[in-house]
Amino acid sequence: MTAAVGQLSPAAVREPWDGGSRLFAAGDRAGYAGHLAAYGPLPGHEPRGTLLAQLQASGLTGRGGAAFPAGPKLAAVAEAGGAARYATRPSGPVLIANGAEGEPLSFKDATLLHNAPHLVIDGLLATAQSVAASAIYIYTAAGNLDVVAAALAERPDAAGVILTESPDAFVAGQASAAVNFLETGRAIPVDLRRRLADSGFKGRPTLVQNVETWAQVALIARYGADWFRAAGVAGDPGTRLVSLSGDVPAQQVLEVPGGAPLTDVLATAGIRHDAVAAVLVGGFHGRWVRPEGVVLSVDEGAAGLGAGLAVRPGAGVLHVLGPGRCGLAATADMVDYLAGQSARQCGPCMFGLPALADVMRRLAGGGSGGSGRGGAGAGAGVAGPPLDPGLVDEVGRLSRLVSSRGACHHPDGTVRLIASALEVFADDIPWHLAGQCNSGHAGHAAVGHAGGHAAVGHAAVGLAGVRDLPGRAPAEGGRR
């Protein structure tokens, strides 16, 4: 690949080697010296608007779940920041790196912070220079604080970056919850009447991006938009990190190009296609899919490349359900967890999600003696009493009552998960209603951060398998 560095300062940038990982090119647990050896220094002071132009041209989208284009977000903050300079009490924009990673099945952000924290810091500093930021925060989980603090201490240019521990809660990673926590100490989403870009932290223009997004910004600042777009597809350029877990040979983090076929990603990780019943893409607010014909892309048009369905990667989660697992039971466990993660500030969350969890638990319990977190249930062919055939209709009724009515997107994400389960596992529903589970056994997907060490690697069509690098070891028993 050839970096489009002609419009950038003539810094001695180095390009990550072709065919390898972009985000982990410096190796595992890279210090500042190793980081500079792999990537070279950031470009020097650029004319205002240079980084923004590169981001706009790159097509980078957010890597935290919503996939909002990074260029327009920065443009909105830059515009609001320019207006703020003429206000009675001027104050520059605030930049926040969001590494809360409240999604239970995600560990990509922690793996990135443990292995390549300097790319995240570079992205923040390059943007801070571009928009004359007044404050920079890194908001992340307790398990990441020491490695990020050590990285900040290595650098003479990062003294002003403020490191803050994020709460251990699912909704703590929402952008407005992060801003709210930094202001008030309460990590709950707020119903925004104005964009964060206009009035966020203490009324200042605020840009919240996932830590991986900031790392991608650092690469674009060095190598330019053309280099970034050399990977992926036109509507979904670049690479992204995904956390692979579930019924897999090894839990690991993969770096995959936009538009990658899901079957190829799984094969690169050593997963046979006959060992997969379904895959949860995007995490607890994502959707179940059968992997054949699916591409991982934020661009719906990517399906026109020969695949049948483009599925948004969401929070970058791929959770594999083996043929012996009950998808309805796994989903019921997830909905039960999500109901307990309510911020308790609106009716759809406080009352609608527990009601949905109850109905899903009853539906999943057919033939297994009941669903519940940690319960193994009985095996296939063990009959229980027939269930109320109206359960499925009740799920639909409750879903319609909570959808698009919450104070944040938590109810909508939960409804999306349930709808995909009813579609993908539709053949299992009659068995459950008859009091049986036709899976090999009614085991449950793990609710919480999966245990074990994460490996990181590069998964792309035609490339060799993943290389092992030490990553974060999630806490035993689930949550950090």
Short mmCIF file of C-alpha atoms in Angstrom, two decimals:
data_model
loop_
_atom_site.label_atom_id
_atom_site.label_comp_id
_atom_site.label_asym_id
_atom_site.label_seq_id
_atom_site.Cartn_x
_atom_site.Cartn_y
_atom_site.Cartn_z
CA MET A 1 0.00 0.00 0.00
CA THR A 2 1.13 3.54 -0.63
CA ALA A 3 0.28 6.17 1.92
CA ALA A 4 -1.16 9.43 0.65
CA VAL A 5 1.33 11.54 2.61
CA GLY A 6 1.83 14.26 0.02
CA GLN A 7 -0.72 16.54 1.71
CA LEU A 8 0.74 15.88 5.17
CA SER A 9 3.85 17.25 6.86
CA PRO A 10 7.00 15.44 5.70
CA ALA A 11 7.35 13.52 8.98
CA ALA A 12 9.36 10.33 8.87
CA VAL A 13 6.27 8.15 8.91
CA ARG A 14 6.59 4.43 8.44
CA GLU A 15 3.87 2.29 6.97
CA PRO A 16 2.85 -0.94 8.71
CA TRP A 17 4.00 -3.83 6.58
CA ASP A 18 1.61 -4.99 3.87
CA GLY A 19 -0.54 -7.98 4.71
CA GLY A 20 -0.05 -7.67 8.46
CA SER A 21 -1.94 -6.06 11.26
CA ARG A 22 -2.32 -2.30 11.08
CA LEU A 23 -3.29 -1.66 14.68
CA PHE A 24 -0.85 -4.15 16.23
CA ALA A 25 2.10 -3.53 13.91
CA ALA A 26 4.31 -2.55 16.87
CA GLY A 27 3.84 -5.98 18.46
CA ASP A 28 2.42 -7.06 21.77
CA ARG A 29 2.44 -4.66 24.73
CA ALA A 30 4.40 -2.09 22.74
CA GLY A 31 6.09 0.72 24.66
CA TYR A 32 6.60 4.18 23.23
CA ALA A 33 9.97 3.34 21.68
CA GLY A 34 8.57 0.28 19.92
CA HIS A 35 5.54 2.29 18.82
CA LEU A 36 7.75 4.96 17.23
CA ALA A 37 9.93 2.30 15.60
CA ALA A 38 6.89 0.76 13.93
CA TYR A 39 4.92 3.87 12.98
CA GLY A 40 7.30 6.82 13.21
CA PRO A 41 6.27 10.10 14.85
CA LEU A 42 3.03 11.92 14.23
CA PRO A 43 3.13 14.62 11.56
CA GLY A 44 4.07 18.03 12.90
CA HIS A 45 1.71 20.99 13.14
CA GLU A 46 -0.62 20.87 10.16
CA PRO A 47 -2.63 23.68 8.58
CA ARG A 48 -6.05 23.81 10.24
CA GLY A 49 -8.44 21.49 8.46
CA THR A 50 -5.83 19.03 7.16
CA LEU A 51 -6.78 16.19 9.48
CA LEU A 52 -10.48 16.89 9.01
CA ALA A 53 -10.11 16.68 5.22
CA GLN A 54 -8.29 13.37 5.51
CA LEU A 55 -10.92 11.94 7.85
CA GLN A 56 -13.75 13.06 5.56
CA ALA A 57 -12.07 11.41 2.59
CA SER A 58 -11.17 8.23 4.51
CA GLY A 59 -14.74 7.13 5.19
CA LEU A 60 -13.80 6.00 8.70
CA THR A 61 -16.82 5.09 10.82
CA GLY A 62 -16.98 4.75 14.58
CA ARG A 63 -15.83 1.42 15.99
CA GLY A 64 -17.90 1.50 19.18
CA GLY A 65 -21.23 0.27 17.84
CA ALA A 66 -23.19 3.06 16.18
CA ALA A 67 -20.75 3.34 13.23
CA PHE A 68 -21.37 7.07 12.75
CA PRO A 69 -18.92 8.59 10.22
CA ALA A 70 -15.94 10.08 12.04
CA GLY A 71 -15.38 12.95 9.60
CA PRO A 72 -18.78 14.64 10.06
CA LYS A 73 -18.53 14.24 13.85
CA LEU A 74 -15.18 16.03 13.88
CA ALA A 75 -16.48 18.67 11.47
CA ALA A 76 -19.43 19.44 13.78
CA VAL A 77 -17.12 19.80 16.79
CA ALA A 78 -14.67 21.96 14.85
CA GLU A 79 -17.48 24.24 13.69
CA ALA A 80 -18.96 24.54 17.18
CA GLY A 81 -15.50 25.09 18.64
CA GLY A 82 -14.86 27.91 16.19
CA ALA A 83 -18.09 29.62 17.24
CA ALA A 84 -17.20 29.15 20.91
CA ARG A 85 -14.05 31.22 20.47
CA TYR A 86 -16.22 34.28 20.03
CA ALA A 87 -18.50 33.53 23.00
CA THR A 88 -18.47 35.57 26.20
CA ARG A 89 -16.74 32.71 28.02
CA PRO A 90 -14.78 30.91 25.31
CA SER A 91 -13.68 27.33 25.84
CA GLY A 92 -12.29 24.84 23.37
CA PRO A 93 -13.72 21.44 22.47
CA VAL A 94 -13.42 18.41 24.76
CA LEU A 95 -12.19 15.06 23.40
CA ILE A 96 -13.14 11.77 25.09
CA ALA A 97 -11.73 8.32 24.29
CA ASN A 98 -14.43 5.85 25.30
CA GLY A 99 -12.97 2.55 26.48
CA ALA A 100 -15.73 1.63 28.94
CA GLU A 101 -16.52 -1.51 26.91
CA GLY A 102 -19.66 -2.37 28.86
CA GLU A 103 -20.68 -4.96 26.24
CA PRO A 104 -20.29 -8.31 28.05
CA LEU A 105 -18.85 -10.22 25.08
CA SER A 106 -16.37 -7.56 23.95
CA PHE A 107 -12.70 -7.43 24.91
CA LYS A 108 -11.24 -5.80 21.79
CA ASP A 109 -10.88 -2.36 23.37
CA ALA A 110 -9.06 -3.71 26.41
CA THR A 111 -6.80 -5.76 24.12
CA LEU A 112 -6.03 -2.64 22.08
CA LEU A 113 -5.26 -0.57 25.18
CA HIS A 114 -3.00 -3.29 26.56
CA ASN A 115 -1.07 -3.71 23.31
CA ALA A 116 -1.27 -0.41 21.39
CA PRO A 117 -2.20 2.40 23.81
CA HIS A 118 0.03 4.89 22.02
CA LEU A 119 -2.07 4.78 18.86
CA VAL A 120 -5.10 5.83 20.92
CA ILE A 121 -3.12 8.65 22.52
CA ASP A 122 -1.79 9.73 19.11
CA GLY A 123 -5.30 9.99 17.69
CA LEU A 124 -6.38 12.19 20.59
CA LEU A 125 -3.33 14.45 20.38
CA ALA A 126 -3.52 14.88 16.61
CA THR A 127 -7.19 15.84 16.87
CA ALA A 128 -6.57 18.12 19.85
CA GLN A 129 -4.06 20.06 17.80
CA SER A 130 -6.47 20.21 14.87
CA VAL A 131 -9.42 21.67 16.83
CA ALA A 132 -7.55 23.46 19.66
CA ALA A 133 -9.11 21.20 22.29
CA SER A 134 -9.27 22.42 25.86
CA ALA A 135 -9.43 19.00 27.56
CA ILE A 136 -8.71 15.36 26.73
CA TYR A 137 -10.09 12.37 28.65
CA ILE A 138 -9.52 8.63 28.44
CA TYR A 139 -12.53 6.93 30.05
CA THR A 140 -11.93 3.22 30.54
CA ALA A 141 -12.44 0.20 32.76
CA ALA A 142 -10.44 -0.47 35.92
CA GLY A 143 -8.47 -3.30 34.32
CA ASN A 144 -6.98 -0.94 31.74
CA LEU A 145 -5.96 1.95 33.99
CA ASP A 146 -2.44 0.81 34.87
CA VAL A 147 -1.34 0.13 31.28
CA VAL A 148 -2.79 3.40 29.99
CA ALA A 149 -1.26 5.37 32.89
CA ALA A 150 2.12 3.80 32.12
CA ALA A 151 1.78 4.73 28.45
CA LEU A 152 0.89 8.32 29.30
CA ALA A 153 3.88 8.54 31.66
CA GLU A 154 6.24 7.50 28.83
CA ARG A 155 5.31 10.51 26.71
CA PRO A 156 6.39 14.12 27.07
CA ASP A 157 3.37 15.31 25.03
CA ALA A 158 0.57 13.65 27.03
CA ALA A 159 0.79 15.38 30.40
CA GLY A 160 -2.61 17.01 29.93
CA VAL A 161 -4.54 13.81 29.19
CA ILE A 162 -6.90 12.91 32.07
CA LEU A 163 -7.42 9.21 32.79
CA THR A 164 -10.77 8.28 34.39
CA GLU A 165 -12.16 4.92 35.50
CA SER A 166 -15.50 4.03 33.95
CA PRO A 167 -18.17 2.19 35.95
CA ASP A 168 -18.78 -1.50 35.33
CA ALA A 169 -22.21 -1.22 33.69
CA PHE A 170 -23.66 -1.98 30.28
CA VAL A 171 -25.03 1.52 29.63
CA ALA A 172 -21.87 3.26 30.92
CA GLY A 173 -20.38 3.10 27.44
CA GLN A 174 -23.09 5.18 25.77
CA ALA A 175 -21.64 8.54 24.73
CA SER A 176 -24.02 10.66 26.78
CA ALA A 177 -23.47 8.39 29.80
CA ALA A 178 -19.72 8.92 29.54
CA VAL A 179 -20.14 12.71 29.43
CA ASN A 180 -22.65 12.58 32.28
CA PHE A 181 -20.24 10.55 34.42
CA LEU A 182 -17.36 12.97 33.83
CA GLU A 183 -19.64 15.83 34.85
CA THR A 184 -21.68 14.33 37.70
CA GLY A 185 -20.25 10.94 38.61
CA ARG A 186 -23.41 9.17 37.35
CA ALA A 187 -22.92 7.01 34.24
CA ILE A 188 -26.47 7.05 32.93
CA PRO A 189 -27.52 8.18 29.46
CA VAL A 190 -29.27 11.51 29.17
CA ASP A 191 -32.03 12.56 26.79
CA LEU A 192 -30.13 15.04 24.65
CA ARG A 193 -31.94 18.04 23.24
CA ARG A 194 -28.71 19.29 21.71
CA ARG A 195 -25.91 17.35 20.10
CA LEU A 196 -22.80 16.66 22.16
CA ALA A 197 -20.90 18.34 19.34
CA ASP A 198 -22.71 21.58 20.19
CA SER A 199 -23.08 21.30 23.95
CA GLY A 200 -21.56 18.35 25.75
CA PHE A 201 -19.20 18.31 28.70
CA LYS A 202 -19.97 21.42 30.77
CA GLY A 203 -21.64 22.98 27.75
CA ARG A 204 -18.56 22.71 25.53
CA PRO A 205 -18.39 21.12 22.08
CA THR A 206 -17.56 17.48 22.82
CA LEU A 207 -16.32 14.62 20.66
CA VAL A 208 -16.72 11.11 22.08
CA GLN A 209 -15.16 8.29 20.07
CA ASN A 210 -14.42 4.66 20.86
CA VAL A 211 -10.74 3.99 21.65
CA GLU A 212 -10.35 1.97 18.44
CA THR A 213 -11.70 4.89 16.42
CA TRP A 214 -9.02 7.15 17.92
CA ALA A 215 -6.36 4.58 16.98
CA GLN A 216 -7.63 4.59 13.39
CA VAL A 217 -7.49 8.41 13.41
CA ALA A 218 -3.81 8.15 14.35
CA LEU A 219 -3.13 5.95 11.31
CA ILE A 220 -5.01 8.30 8.98
CA ALA A 221 -3.09 11.28 10.39
CA ARG A 222 0.15 9.52 9.41
CA TYR A 223 -0.66 7.78 6.15
CA GLY A 224 -3.68 9.57 4.73
CA ALA A 225 -7.09 8.60 3.42
CA ASP A 226 -5.95 6.70 0.33
CA TRP A 227 -3.81 4.35 2.40
CA PHE A 228 -6.68 3.75 4.84
CA ARG A 229 -9.11 2.97 2.01
CA ALA A 230 -6.73 0.40 0.48
CA ALA A 231 -8.21 -2.15 2.89
CA GLY A 232 -11.90 -3.03 3.06
CA VAL A 233 -14.55 -2.11 0.50
CA ALA A 234 -15.64 1.24 -0.92
CA GLY A 235 -18.60 1.68 1.44
CA ASP A 236 -16.77 0.29 4.47
CA PRO A 237 -13.05 1.03 4.16
CA GLY A 238 -10.25 0.14 6.54
CA THR A 239 -9.99 -2.61 9.12
CA ARG A 240 -11.75 -3.17 12.44
CA LEU A 241 -11.21 -5.27 15.53
CA VAL A 242 -13.65 -8.01 16.52
CA SER A 243 -13.85 -10.06 19.73
CA LEU A 244 -14.34 -13.75 18.94
CA SER A 245 -15.83 -15.94 21.68
CA GLY A 246 -18.27 -18.75 22.39
CA ASP A 247 -17.88 -22.28 21.04
CA VAL A 248 -14.49 -21.60 19.45
CA PRO A 249 -11.03 -23.18 19.73
CA ALA A 250 -9.68 -20.03 21.40
CA GLN A 251 -11.08 -16.68 22.40
CA GLN A 252 -9.24 -14.01 20.39
CA VAL A 253 -9.28 -10.56 18.86
CA LEU A 254 -9.11 -10.38 15.07
CA GLU A 255 -8.41 -7.44 12.79
CA VAL A 256 -10.64 -7.81 9.73
CA PRO A 257 -11.24 -5.65 6.64
CA GLY A 258 -14.59 -3.99 6.04
CA GLY A 259 -16.85 -6.21 3.95
CA ALA A 260 -15.17 -9.46 5.06
CA PRO A 261 -17.33 -12.58 4.57
CA LEU A 262 -18.20 -14.00 7.97
CA THR A 263 -17.41 -17.56 6.90
CA ASP A 264 -13.89 -16.51 5.88
CA VAL A 265 -13.30 -14.76 9.20
CA LEU A 266 -14.38 -17.87 11.10
CA ALA A 267 -12.24 -20.12 8.89
CA THR A 268 -9.20 -17.92 9.48
CA ALA A 269 -9.74 -18.45 13.20
CA GLY A 270 -9.77 -22.22 12.70
CA ILE A 271 -13.53 -22.70 13.06
CA ARG A 272 -15.10 -25.36 10.84
CA HIS A 273 -18.37 -24.39 9.25
CA ASP A 274 -20.07 -27.54 10.58
CA ALA A 275 -19.16 -26.45 14.12
CA VAL A 276 -21.33 -23.33 13.90
CA ALA A 277 -25.09 -23.22 14.38
CA ALA A 278 -25.34 -19.43 14.54
CA VAL A 279 -23.27 -16.35 15.32
CA LEU A 280 -24.26 -13.36 17.40
CA VAL A 281 -22.86 -10.35 15.51
CA GLY A 282 -22.48 -7.03 17.32
CA GLY A 283 -23.00 -8.16 20.90
CA PHE A 284 -26.06 -8.10 23.18
CA HIS A 285 -27.55 -5.26 21.11
CA GLY A 286 -26.67 -7.06 17.88
CA ARG A 287 -28.34 -9.86 15.97
CA TRP A 288 -28.11 -13.60 15.46
CA VAL A 289 -27.28 -14.83 11.96
CA ARG A 290 -26.51 -18.02 10.12
CA PRO A 291 -22.99 -17.31 8.81
CA GLU A 292 -23.39 -18.44 5.19
CA GLY A 293 -23.72 -15.50 2.80
CA VAL A 294 -23.09 -12.85 5.47
CA VAL A 295 -20.55 -10.03 5.18
CA LEU A 296 -19.47 -7.85 8.10
CA SER A 297 -20.05 -4.30 6.95
CA VAL A 298 -21.70 -1.01 7.86
CA ASP A 299 -22.51 -0.64 4.16
CA GLU A 300 -25.73 -2.40 3.15
CA GLY A 301 -24.53 -2.32 -0.43
CA ALA A 302 -21.64 -4.61 0.48
CA ALA A 303 -24.01 -7.55 0.03
CA GLY A 304 -23.88 -6.83 -3.69
CA LEU A 305 -20.30 -8.10 -3.72
CA GLY A 306 -21.65 -11.64 -3.94
CA ALA A 307 -22.84 -12.15 -0.39
CA GLY A 308 -26.46 -12.30 0.57
CA LEU A 309 -26.61 -10.11 3.66
CA ALA A 310 -24.55 -7.22 5.05
CA VAL A 311 -24.64 -7.23 8.85
CA ARG A 312 -23.32 -4.35 10.95
CA PRO A 313 -20.49 -5.44 13.24
CA GLY A 314 -21.87 -3.22 16.02
CA ALA A 315 -19.60 -3.39 19.05
CA GLY A 316 -17.27 -5.73 17.16
CA VAL A 317 -18.50 -8.99 18.69
CA LEU A 318 -18.66 -12.42 17.07
CA HIS A 319 -20.10 -14.95 19.52
CA VAL A 320 -20.32 -18.47 18.08
CA LEU A 321 -23.10 -20.84 19.08
CA GLY A 322 -22.22 -24.48 18.43
CA PRO A 323 -24.71 -27.05 17.09
CA GLY A 324 -25.27 -28.42 20.59
CA ARG A 325 -26.43 -25.13 22.07
CA CYS A 326 -29.97 -23.79 22.39
CA GLY A 327 -30.20 -20.36 20.82
CA LEU A 328 -33.47 -19.51 22.56
CA ALA A 329 -31.97 -20.32 25.95
CA ALA A 330 -28.86 -18.29 25.19
CA THR A 331 -30.99 -15.33 24.13
CA ALA A 332 -33.20 -15.59 27.21
CA ASP A 333 -30.08 -15.36 29.40
CA MET A 334 -28.95 -12.26 27.52
CA VAL A 335 -32.34 -10.55 27.77
CA ASP A 336 -32.45 -11.35 31.49
CA TYR A 337 -29.06 -9.65 31.87
CA LEU A 338 -30.09 -6.63 29.80
CA ALA A 339 -33.25 -6.17 31.86
CA GLY A 340 -31.05 -5.91 34.93
CA GLN A 341 -28.86 -3.25 33.30
CA SER A 342 -31.59 -0.63 33.05
CA ALA A 343 -30.70 2.92 34.04
CA ARG A 344 -34.22 3.03 35.54
CA GLN A 345 -35.15 6.36 34.03
CA CYS A 346 -37.99 5.33 31.72
CA GLY A 347 -40.91 2.92 31.71
CA PRO A 348 -39.82 0.80 28.71
CA CYS A 349 -36.61 -0.13 30.56
CA MET A 350 -38.00 -0.39 34.09
CA PHE A 351 -41.08 -2.45 33.23
CA GLY A 352 -40.95 -3.49 29.56
CA LEU A 353 -37.57 -5.24 29.59
CA PRO A 354 -38.27 -7.36 32.71
CA ALA A 355 -41.60 -8.38 31.14
CA LEU A 356 -39.81 -9.37 27.93
CA ALA A 357 -37.20 -11.27 29.93
CA ASP A 358 -39.93 -13.22 31.72
CA VAL A 359 -41.67 -14.24 28.49
CA MET A 360 -38.36 -15.20 26.81
CA ARG A 361 -37.41 -17.22 29.88
CA ARG A 362 -40.71 -19.14 29.70
CA LEU A 363 -40.32 -19.71 25.95
CA ALA A 364 -36.74 -20.93 26.36
CA GLY A 365 -37.73 -23.20 29.23
CA GLY A 366 -39.69 -25.62 27.04
CA GLY A 367 -38.28 -29.07 27.64
CA SER A 368 -35.40 -27.81 29.79
CA GLY A 369 -37.05 -27.34 33.13
CA GLY A 370 -36.76 -23.55 32.81
CA SER A 371 -34.09 -21.13 31.67
CA GLY A 372 -31.91 -19.00 33.87
CA ARG A 373 -28.37 -17.75 34.05
CA GLY A 374 -25.99 -20.57 34.74
CA GLY A 375 -28.65 -23.30 34.51
CA ALA A 376 -27.75 -26.21 32.29
CA GLY A 377 -31.23 -27.55 31.73
CA ALA A 378 -32.20 -31.01 30.58
CA GLY A 379 -31.11 -32.51 27.30
CA ALA A 380 -32.99 -32.90 24.05
CA GLY A 381 -35.93 -35.22 24.15
CA VAL A 382 -36.68 -34.59 27.85
CA ALA A 383 -40.27 -33.52 27.68
CA GLY A 384 -41.81 -30.85 29.86
CA PRO A 385 -45.36 -29.58 29.92
CA PRO A 386 -46.55 -27.86 26.73
CA LEU A 387 -46.26 -24.10 26.75
CA ASP A 388 -48.81 -21.40 26.01
CA PRO A 389 -48.79 -21.01 22.20
CA GLY A 390 -49.44 -17.29 22.67
CA LEU A 391 -45.93 -16.68 24.09
CA VAL A 392 -44.49 -15.69 20.72
CA ASP A 393 -47.30 -13.20 20.11
CA GLU A 394 -46.71 -11.79 23.58
CA VAL A 395 -43.03 -11.24 22.77
CA GLY A 396 -44.09 -9.28 19.70
CA ARG A 397 -46.63 -7.22 21.65
CA LEU A 398 -44.17 -6.27 24.36
CA SER A 399 -41.48 -5.51 21.78
CA ARG A 400 -43.77 -3.05 20.03
CA LEU A 401 -44.57 -1.37 23.35
CA VAL A 402 -40.93 -0.65 24.26
CA SER A 403 -39.40 -0.07 20.82
CA SER A 404 -38.45 3.57 20.06
CA ARG A 405 -39.93 4.74 23.36
CA GLY A 406 -36.96 4.62 25.71
CA ALA A 407 -34.88 7.48 27.08
CA CYS A 408 -31.88 5.85 25.35
CA HIS A 409 -31.33 3.04 22.84
CA HIS A 410 -31.16 0.23 25.41
CA PRO A 411 -34.73 -1.02 24.81
CA ASP A 412 -34.29 -0.86 21.02
CA GLY A 413 -31.10 -2.92 21.11
CA THR A 414 -32.77 -5.54 23.28
CA VAL A 415 -35.75 -5.79 20.93
CA ARG A 416 -33.38 -6.17 17.97
CA LEU A 417 -31.64 -9.11 19.68
CA ILE A 418 -34.96 -10.83 20.44
CA ALA A 419 -36.33 -10.33 16.92
CA SER A 420 -33.24 -11.89 15.38
CA ALA A 421 -33.47 -14.89 17.74
CA LEU A 422 -37.11 -15.53 16.81
CA GLU A 423 -36.12 -15.41 13.14
CA VAL A 424 -32.93 -17.48 13.23
CA PHE A 425 -34.19 -20.06 15.72
CA ALA A 426 -37.74 -20.19 14.32
CA ASP A 427 -37.52 -23.96 13.76
CA ASP A 428 -36.84 -24.47 17.46
CA ILE A 429 -39.93 -22.59 18.66
CA PRO A 430 -42.52 -25.33 17.95
CA TRP A 431 -40.36 -27.82 19.85
CA HIS A 432 -40.19 -25.49 22.84
CA LEU A 433 -43.92 -24.86 22.75
CA ALA A 434 -44.41 -28.63 22.77
CA GLY A 435 -42.26 -28.87 25.89
CA GLN A 436 -39.00 -30.06 24.29
CA CYS A 437 -35.68 -28.60 23.15
CA ASN A 438 -34.35 -30.11 19.94
CA SER A 439 -30.78 -28.91 20.43
CA GLY A 440 -28.08 -31.40 21.35
CA HIS A 441 -28.28 -29.98 24.87
CA ALA A 442 -29.83 -26.86 26.30
CA GLY A 443 -26.63 -25.26 27.46
CA HIS A 444 -26.38 -21.50 27.76
CA ALA A 445 -24.09 -18.89 26.27
CA ALA A 446 -21.95 -17.13 28.83
CA VAL A 447 -23.41 -13.91 30.16
CA GLY A 448 -20.54 -11.63 31.09
CA HIS A 449 -16.97 -11.29 29.90
CA ALA A 450 -15.70 -14.68 28.84
CA GLY A 451 -12.72 -16.04 30.73
CA GLY A 452 -9.24 -16.67 29.40
CA HIS A 453 -6.61 -14.66 27.56
CA ALA A 454 -7.46 -12.88 24.35
CA ALA A 455 -5.17 -13.38 21.38
CA VAL A 456 -4.96 -10.84 18.60
CA GLY A 457 -4.50 -11.41 14.93
CA HIS A 458 -5.30 -10.33 11.38
CA ALA A 459 -8.11 -12.10 9.54
CA ALA A 460 -8.48 -11.38 5.85
CA VAL A 461 -9.34 -13.46 2.83
CA GLY A 462 -6.27 -15.37 1.69
CA LEU A 463 -4.08 -14.52 4.69
CA ALA A 464 -2.52 -17.05 7.00
CA GLY A 465 -4.03 -17.79 10.39
CA VAL A 466 -3.92 -15.60 13.44
CA ARG A 467 -0.75 -15.00 15.40
CA ASP A 468 -0.95 -15.25 19.16
CA LEU A 469 -0.29 -12.15 21.23
CA PRO A 470 -1.10 -11.79 24.90
CA GLY A 471 -4.22 -9.79 25.56
CA ARG A 472 -6.54 -9.05 28.42
CA ALA A 473 -7.59 -11.91 30.68
CA PRO A 474 -11.23 -11.15 31.56
CA ALA A 475 -12.21 -11.78 35.15
CA GLU A 476 -13.42 -15.21 36.12
CA GLY A 477 -17.16 -15.53 36.39
CA GLY A 478 -18.09 -12.86 33.90
CA ARG A 479 -17.98 -9.15 34.63
CA ARG A 480 -14.75 -7.30 35.19
#
